[in-house]
Short mmCIF file of C-alpha atoms and ligand atoms in Angstrom, two decimals:
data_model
loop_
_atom_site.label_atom_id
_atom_site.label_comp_id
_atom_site.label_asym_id
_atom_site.label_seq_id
_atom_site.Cartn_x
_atom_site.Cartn_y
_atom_site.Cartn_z
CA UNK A 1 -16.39 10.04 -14.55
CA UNK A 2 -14.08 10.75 -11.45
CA UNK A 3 -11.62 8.87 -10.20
CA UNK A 4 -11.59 8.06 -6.53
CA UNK A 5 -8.36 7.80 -4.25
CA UNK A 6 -8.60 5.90 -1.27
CA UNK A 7 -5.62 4.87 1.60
CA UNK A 8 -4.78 1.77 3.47
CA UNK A 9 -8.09 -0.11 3.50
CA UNK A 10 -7.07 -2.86 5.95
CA UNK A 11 -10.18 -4.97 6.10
CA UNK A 12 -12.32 -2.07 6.94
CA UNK A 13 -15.38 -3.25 4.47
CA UNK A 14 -18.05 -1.13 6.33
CA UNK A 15 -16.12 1.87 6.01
CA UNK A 16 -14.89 1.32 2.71
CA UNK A 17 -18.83 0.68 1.36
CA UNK A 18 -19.82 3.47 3.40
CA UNK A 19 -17.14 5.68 1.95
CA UNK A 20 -17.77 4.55 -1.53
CA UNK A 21 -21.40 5.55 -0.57
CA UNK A 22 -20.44 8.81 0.78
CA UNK A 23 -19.03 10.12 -2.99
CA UNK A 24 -21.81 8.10 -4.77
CA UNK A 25 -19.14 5.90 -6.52
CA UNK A 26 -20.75 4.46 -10.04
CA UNK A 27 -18.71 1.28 -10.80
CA UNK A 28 -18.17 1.02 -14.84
CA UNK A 29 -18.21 4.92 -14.91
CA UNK A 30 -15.65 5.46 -12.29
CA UNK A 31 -12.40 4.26 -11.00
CA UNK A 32 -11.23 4.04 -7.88
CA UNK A 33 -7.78 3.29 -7.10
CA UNK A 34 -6.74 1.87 -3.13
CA UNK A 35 -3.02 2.44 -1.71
CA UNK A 36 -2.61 -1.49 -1.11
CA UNK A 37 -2.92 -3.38 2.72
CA UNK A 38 -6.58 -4.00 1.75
CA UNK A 39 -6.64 -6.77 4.51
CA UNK A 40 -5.05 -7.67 8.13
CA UNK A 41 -6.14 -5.95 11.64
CA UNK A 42 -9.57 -4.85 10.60
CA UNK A 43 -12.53 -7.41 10.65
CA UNK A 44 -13.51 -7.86 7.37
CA UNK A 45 -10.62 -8.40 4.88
CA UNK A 46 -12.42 -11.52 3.26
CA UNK A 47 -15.12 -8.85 2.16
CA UNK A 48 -13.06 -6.46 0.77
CA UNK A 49 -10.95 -9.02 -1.50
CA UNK A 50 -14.38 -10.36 -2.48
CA UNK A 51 -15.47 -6.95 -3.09
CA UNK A 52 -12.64 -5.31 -4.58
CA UNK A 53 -11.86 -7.99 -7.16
CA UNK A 54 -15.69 -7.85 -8.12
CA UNK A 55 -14.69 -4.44 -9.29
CA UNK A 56 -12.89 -5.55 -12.43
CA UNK A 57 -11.29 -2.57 -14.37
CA UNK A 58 -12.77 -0.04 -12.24
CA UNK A 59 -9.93 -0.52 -9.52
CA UNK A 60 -6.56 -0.25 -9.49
CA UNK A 61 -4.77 -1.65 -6.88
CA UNK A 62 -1.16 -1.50 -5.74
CA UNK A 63 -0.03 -4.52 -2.84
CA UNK A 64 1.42 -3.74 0.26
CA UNK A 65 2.79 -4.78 3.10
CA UNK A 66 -0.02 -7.01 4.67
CA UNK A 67 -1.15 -8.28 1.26
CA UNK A 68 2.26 -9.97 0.66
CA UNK A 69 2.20 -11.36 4.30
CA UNK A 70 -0.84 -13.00 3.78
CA UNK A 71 -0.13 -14.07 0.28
CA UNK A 72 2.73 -16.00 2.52
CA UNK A 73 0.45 -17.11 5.13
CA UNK A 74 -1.93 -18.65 2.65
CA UNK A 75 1.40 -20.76 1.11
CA UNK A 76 2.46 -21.80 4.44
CA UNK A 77 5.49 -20.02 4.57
CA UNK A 78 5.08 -17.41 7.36
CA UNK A 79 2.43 -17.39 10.24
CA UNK A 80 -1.07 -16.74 10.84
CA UNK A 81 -0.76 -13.74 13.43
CA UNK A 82 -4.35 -13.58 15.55
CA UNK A 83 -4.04 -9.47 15.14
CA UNK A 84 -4.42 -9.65 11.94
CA UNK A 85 -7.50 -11.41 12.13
CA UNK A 86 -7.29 -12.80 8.56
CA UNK A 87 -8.68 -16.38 9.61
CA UNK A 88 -11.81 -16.38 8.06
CA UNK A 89 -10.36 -15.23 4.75
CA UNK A 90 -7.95 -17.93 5.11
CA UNK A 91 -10.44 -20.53 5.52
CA UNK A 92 -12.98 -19.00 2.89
CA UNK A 93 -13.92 -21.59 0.23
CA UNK A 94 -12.81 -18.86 -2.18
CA UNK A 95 -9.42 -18.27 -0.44
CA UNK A 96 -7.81 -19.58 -3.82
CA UNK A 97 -9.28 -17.66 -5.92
CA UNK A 98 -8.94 -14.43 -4.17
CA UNK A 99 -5.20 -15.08 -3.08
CA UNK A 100 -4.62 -15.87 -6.75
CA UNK A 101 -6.06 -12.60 -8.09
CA UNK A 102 -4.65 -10.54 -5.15
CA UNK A 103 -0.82 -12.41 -6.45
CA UNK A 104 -1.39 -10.82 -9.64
CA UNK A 105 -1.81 -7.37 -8.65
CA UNK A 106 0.72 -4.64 -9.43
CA UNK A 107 3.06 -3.05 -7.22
CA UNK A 108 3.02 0.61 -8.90
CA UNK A 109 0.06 2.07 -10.96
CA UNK A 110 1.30 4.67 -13.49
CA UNK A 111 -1.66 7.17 -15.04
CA UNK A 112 0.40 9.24 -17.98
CA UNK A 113 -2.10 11.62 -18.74
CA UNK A 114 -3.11 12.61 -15.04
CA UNK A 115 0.70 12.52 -14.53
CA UNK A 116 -0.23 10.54 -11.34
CA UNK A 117 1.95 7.21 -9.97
CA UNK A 118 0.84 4.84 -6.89
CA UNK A 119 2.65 2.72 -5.03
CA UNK A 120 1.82 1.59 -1.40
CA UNK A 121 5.18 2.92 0.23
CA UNK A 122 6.22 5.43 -2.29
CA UNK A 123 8.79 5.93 -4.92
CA UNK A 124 12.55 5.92 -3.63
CA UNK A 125 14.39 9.04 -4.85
CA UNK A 126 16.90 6.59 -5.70
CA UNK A 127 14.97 5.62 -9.10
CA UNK A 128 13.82 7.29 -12.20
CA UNK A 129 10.43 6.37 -13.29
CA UNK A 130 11.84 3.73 -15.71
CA UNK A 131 13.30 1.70 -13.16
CA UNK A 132 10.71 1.84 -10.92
CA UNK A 133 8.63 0.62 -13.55
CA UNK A 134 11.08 -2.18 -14.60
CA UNK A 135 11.65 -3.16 -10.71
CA UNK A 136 8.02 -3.32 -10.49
CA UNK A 137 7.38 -5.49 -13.50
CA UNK A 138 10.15 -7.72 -12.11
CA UNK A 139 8.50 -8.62 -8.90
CA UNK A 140 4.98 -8.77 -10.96
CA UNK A 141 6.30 -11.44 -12.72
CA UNK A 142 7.67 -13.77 -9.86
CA UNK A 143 4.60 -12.93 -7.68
CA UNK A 144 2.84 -14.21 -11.28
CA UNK A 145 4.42 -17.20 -11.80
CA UNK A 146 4.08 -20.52 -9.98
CA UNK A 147 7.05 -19.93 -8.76
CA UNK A 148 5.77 -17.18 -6.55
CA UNK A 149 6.02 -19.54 -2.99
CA UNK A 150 10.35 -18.97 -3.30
CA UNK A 151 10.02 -15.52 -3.82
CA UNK A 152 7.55 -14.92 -0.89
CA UNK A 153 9.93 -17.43 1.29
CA UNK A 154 12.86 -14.87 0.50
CA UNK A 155 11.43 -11.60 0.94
CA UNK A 156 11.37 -11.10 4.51
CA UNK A 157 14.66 -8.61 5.97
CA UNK A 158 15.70 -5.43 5.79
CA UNK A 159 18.65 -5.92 3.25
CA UNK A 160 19.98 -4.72 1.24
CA UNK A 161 18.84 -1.63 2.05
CA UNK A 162 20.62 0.25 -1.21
CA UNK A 163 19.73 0.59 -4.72
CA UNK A 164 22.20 -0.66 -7.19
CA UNK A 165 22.25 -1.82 -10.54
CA UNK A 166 24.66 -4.95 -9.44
CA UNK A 167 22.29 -6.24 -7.15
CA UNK A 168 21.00 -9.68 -8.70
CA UNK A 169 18.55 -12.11 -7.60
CA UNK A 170 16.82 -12.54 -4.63
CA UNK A 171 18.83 -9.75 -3.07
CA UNK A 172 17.13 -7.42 -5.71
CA UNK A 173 13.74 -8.52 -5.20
CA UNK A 174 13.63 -7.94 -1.59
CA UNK A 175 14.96 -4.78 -2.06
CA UNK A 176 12.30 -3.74 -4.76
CA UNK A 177 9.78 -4.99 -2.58
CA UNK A 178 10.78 -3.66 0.45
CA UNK A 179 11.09 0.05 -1.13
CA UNK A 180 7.65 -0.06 -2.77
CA UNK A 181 5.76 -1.39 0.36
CA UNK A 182 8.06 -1.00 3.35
CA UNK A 183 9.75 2.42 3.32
CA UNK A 184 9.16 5.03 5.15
CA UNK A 185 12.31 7.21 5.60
CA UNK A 186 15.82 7.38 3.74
CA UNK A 187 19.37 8.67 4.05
CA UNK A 188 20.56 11.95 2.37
CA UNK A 189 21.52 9.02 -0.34
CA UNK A 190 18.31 7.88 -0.60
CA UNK A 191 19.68 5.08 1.02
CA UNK A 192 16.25 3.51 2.66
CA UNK A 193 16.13 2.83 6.62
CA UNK A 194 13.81 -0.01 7.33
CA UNK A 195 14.17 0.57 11.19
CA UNK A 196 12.44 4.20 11.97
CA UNK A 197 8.24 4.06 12.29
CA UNK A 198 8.38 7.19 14.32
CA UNK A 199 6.75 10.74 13.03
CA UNK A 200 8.76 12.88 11.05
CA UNK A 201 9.53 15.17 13.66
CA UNK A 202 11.07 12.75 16.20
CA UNK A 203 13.04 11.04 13.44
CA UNK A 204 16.57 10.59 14.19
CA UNK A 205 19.33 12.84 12.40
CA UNK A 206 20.12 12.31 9.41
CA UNK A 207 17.26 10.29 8.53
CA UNK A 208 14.20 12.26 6.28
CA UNK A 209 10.71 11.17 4.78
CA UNK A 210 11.57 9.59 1.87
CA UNK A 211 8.95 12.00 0.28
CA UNK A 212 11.39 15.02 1.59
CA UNK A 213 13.99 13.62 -0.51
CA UNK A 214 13.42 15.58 -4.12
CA UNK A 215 13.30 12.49 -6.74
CA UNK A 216 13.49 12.12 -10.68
CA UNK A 217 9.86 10.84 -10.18
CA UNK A 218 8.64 13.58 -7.76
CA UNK A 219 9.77 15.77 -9.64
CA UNK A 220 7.35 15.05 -12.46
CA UNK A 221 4.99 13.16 -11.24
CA UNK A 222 2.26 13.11 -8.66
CA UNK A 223 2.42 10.32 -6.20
CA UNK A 224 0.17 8.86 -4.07
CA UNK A 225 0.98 6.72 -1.38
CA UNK A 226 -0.20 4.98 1.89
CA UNK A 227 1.52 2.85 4.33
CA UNK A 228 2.03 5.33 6.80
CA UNK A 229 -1.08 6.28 9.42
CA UNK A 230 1.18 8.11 11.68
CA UNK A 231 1.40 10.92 9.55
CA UNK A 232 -2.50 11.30 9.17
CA UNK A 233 -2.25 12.34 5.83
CA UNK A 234 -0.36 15.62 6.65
CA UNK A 235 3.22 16.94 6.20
CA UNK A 236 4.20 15.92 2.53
CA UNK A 237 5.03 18.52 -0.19
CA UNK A 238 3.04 19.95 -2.95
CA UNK A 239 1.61 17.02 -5.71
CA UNK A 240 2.70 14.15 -2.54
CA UNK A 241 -0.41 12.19 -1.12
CA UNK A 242 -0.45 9.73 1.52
CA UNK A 243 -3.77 8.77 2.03
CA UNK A 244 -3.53 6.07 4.97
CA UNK A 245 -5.45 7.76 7.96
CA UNK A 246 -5.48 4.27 10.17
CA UNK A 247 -8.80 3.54 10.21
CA UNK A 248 -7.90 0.13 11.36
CA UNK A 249 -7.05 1.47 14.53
CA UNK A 250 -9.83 3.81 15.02
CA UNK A 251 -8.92 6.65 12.69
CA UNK A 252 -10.46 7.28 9.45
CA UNK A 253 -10.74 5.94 5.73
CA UNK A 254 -9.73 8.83 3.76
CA UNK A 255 -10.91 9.42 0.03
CA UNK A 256 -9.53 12.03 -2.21
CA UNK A 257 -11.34 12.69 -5.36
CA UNK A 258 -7.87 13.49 -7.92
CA UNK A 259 -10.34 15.74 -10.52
CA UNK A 260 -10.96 18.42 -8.15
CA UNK A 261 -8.77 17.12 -5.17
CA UNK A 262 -11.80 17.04 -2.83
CA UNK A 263 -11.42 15.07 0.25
CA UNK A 264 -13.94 12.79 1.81
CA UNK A 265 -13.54 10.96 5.41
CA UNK A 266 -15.26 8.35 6.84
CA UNK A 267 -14.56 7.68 10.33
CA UNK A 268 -13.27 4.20 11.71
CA UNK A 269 -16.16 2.14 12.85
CA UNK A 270 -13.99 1.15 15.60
CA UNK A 271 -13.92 4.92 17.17
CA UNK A 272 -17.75 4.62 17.06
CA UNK A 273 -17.91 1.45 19.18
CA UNK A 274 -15.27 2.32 21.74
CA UNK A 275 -15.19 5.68 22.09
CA UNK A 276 -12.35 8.32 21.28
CA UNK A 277 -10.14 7.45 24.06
CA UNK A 278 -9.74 3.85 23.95
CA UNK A 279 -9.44 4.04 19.87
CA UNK A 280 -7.00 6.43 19.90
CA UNK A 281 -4.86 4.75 23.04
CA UNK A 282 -4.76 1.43 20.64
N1 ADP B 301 10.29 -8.01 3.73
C1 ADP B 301 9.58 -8.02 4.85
N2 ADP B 301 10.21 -8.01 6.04
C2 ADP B 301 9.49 -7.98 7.18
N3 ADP B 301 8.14 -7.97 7.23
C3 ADP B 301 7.46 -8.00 6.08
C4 ADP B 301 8.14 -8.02 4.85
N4 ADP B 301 7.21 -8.04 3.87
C5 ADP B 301 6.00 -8.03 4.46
N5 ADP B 301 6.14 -8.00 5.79
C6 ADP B 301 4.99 -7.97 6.71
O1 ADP B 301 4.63 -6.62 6.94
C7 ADP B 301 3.94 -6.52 8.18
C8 ADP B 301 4.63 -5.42 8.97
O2 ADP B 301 3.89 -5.10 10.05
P1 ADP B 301 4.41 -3.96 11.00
O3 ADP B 301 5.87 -4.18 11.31
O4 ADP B 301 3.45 -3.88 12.13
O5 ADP B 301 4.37 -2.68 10.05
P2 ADP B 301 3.17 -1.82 9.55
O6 ADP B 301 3.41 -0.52 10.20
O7 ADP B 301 3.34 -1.78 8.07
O8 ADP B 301 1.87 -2.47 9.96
C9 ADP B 301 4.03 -7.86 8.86
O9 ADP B 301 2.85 -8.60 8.68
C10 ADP B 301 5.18 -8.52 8.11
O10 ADP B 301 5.10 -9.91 8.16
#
């Protein structure tokens, strides 16, 4: 019985099945938990919904980014980008029932007796694990509901970009959603900046990793996270996990097995067919 951590999936299905193979994954005996952006850029996202929500309660799932984009593609509120390559998922005769299921996915996974909390982005030092729990269940709920098309409509922007108990409806959604599948680095406040995608150590003063922030939740909890391929999985403290290693653009799917914290990599198809160079200049 293990349980299986893997990041940013990204319509990879031949790496993920590969990867699952790799670690000899047993479906009813073990779990395996994925960091959210399951679809957009690679080629096969309509497999991996298909084949993730086959999974039942072995998988836990957190939504990102990309699976709120499409979730507003598929209502008709924002636009089919060719990049994402998420056509055929759109136009699968079992696009409703997937985009339903994926709707009701959670934003943050919480495992008390591991001690061990997922979210796509991360956790904003700016919350104890109560309200991140409470902002999570908030957005659940909307995403839930049927009236989930207004929510998705509103989401998109940057602000507000600061945590605060006065902030009320729509304003307060985006910012939930936006810290637990957008962030990437924060003020000294906590404060999040939704601008900076570069690598820690070109970051503009004063910004830091939100991760490099110390947190009521870090500081109790383990936290796994994905989102962010640039930093290929290295550079966060002790009991911090970010697990996206791009494979979408030619880097790898990366597995980490939370019993014994064994890693497991499988490369990106896409390096395969192209060769390093071109992969990697992508
Ligand atoms: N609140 C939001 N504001 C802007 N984009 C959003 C928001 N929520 C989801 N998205 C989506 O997230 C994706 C961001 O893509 P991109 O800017 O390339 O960042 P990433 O590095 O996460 O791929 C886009 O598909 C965008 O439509």
């Amino acid at each position: 019985m293990s349980t299986y951590l893997i990041g940013d999936v990204h319509g990879c299905y031949d790496e993920l099945i590969a990867l699952l193979k790799q670690v000899d994954f047993t479906p009813g005996t073990d779990t395996l938990w994925l960091t959210g952006d399951l679809v957009a850029r690679g080629p096969g996202s309509l497999e991996v919904l298909r084949y993730v929500k086959s999974l039942g309660d072995s998988v836990r799932v957190v939504l990102g980014n990309h699976d709120l984009h499409l979730l507003a593609v598929f209502a008709g509120i924002s636009r089919n980008k060719p990049k994402d390559r998420i056509t055929p998922l759109l136009d699968a005769p079992d696009a409703d029932e997937l985009i339903n299921w994926l709707r009701r996915q959670p934003l943050l996974q919480v495992d008390e007796e591991k001690k061990l909390v997922m979210a796509h982005a991360g956790i904003t030092p700016q919350w104890d694990l109560d309200t991140a729990k409470e902002c999570a269940r908030d957005v659940e709920a909307v995403l839930a509901s049927d009236s989930y098309p207004f929510f998705l409509d509103a989401m998109y922007g940057d602000m507000p970009n600061n945590w605060s108990l006065e902030l009320s409806g729509v304003a307060r959604l985006r910012f939930i959603s936006n810290a637990f599948t957008r962030m990437r680095y924060c003020f000294p406040n906590g404060q999040l900046d939704m601008y900076c995608k570069d690598v820690p150590e070109n970051a503009p003063t004063p910004l830091k990793p939100w991760f490099a922030i110390p947190g009521p939740v870090t500081d109790h909890y383990s936290v796994i996270f994905g989102h962010w391929a640039s930093l290929e999985g290295k550079g966060t403290p002790e009991g911090i996990y970010g697990l996206d290693t791009g494979c979408c653009w030619g880097g790898d799917l990366t597995c980490l097995r939370w019993e014994d914290k064994a890693y497991f990599i499988q490369p990106s198809n896409r390096r395969l067919d192209l060769g390093e160079d071109e992969a990697v200049a992508s």
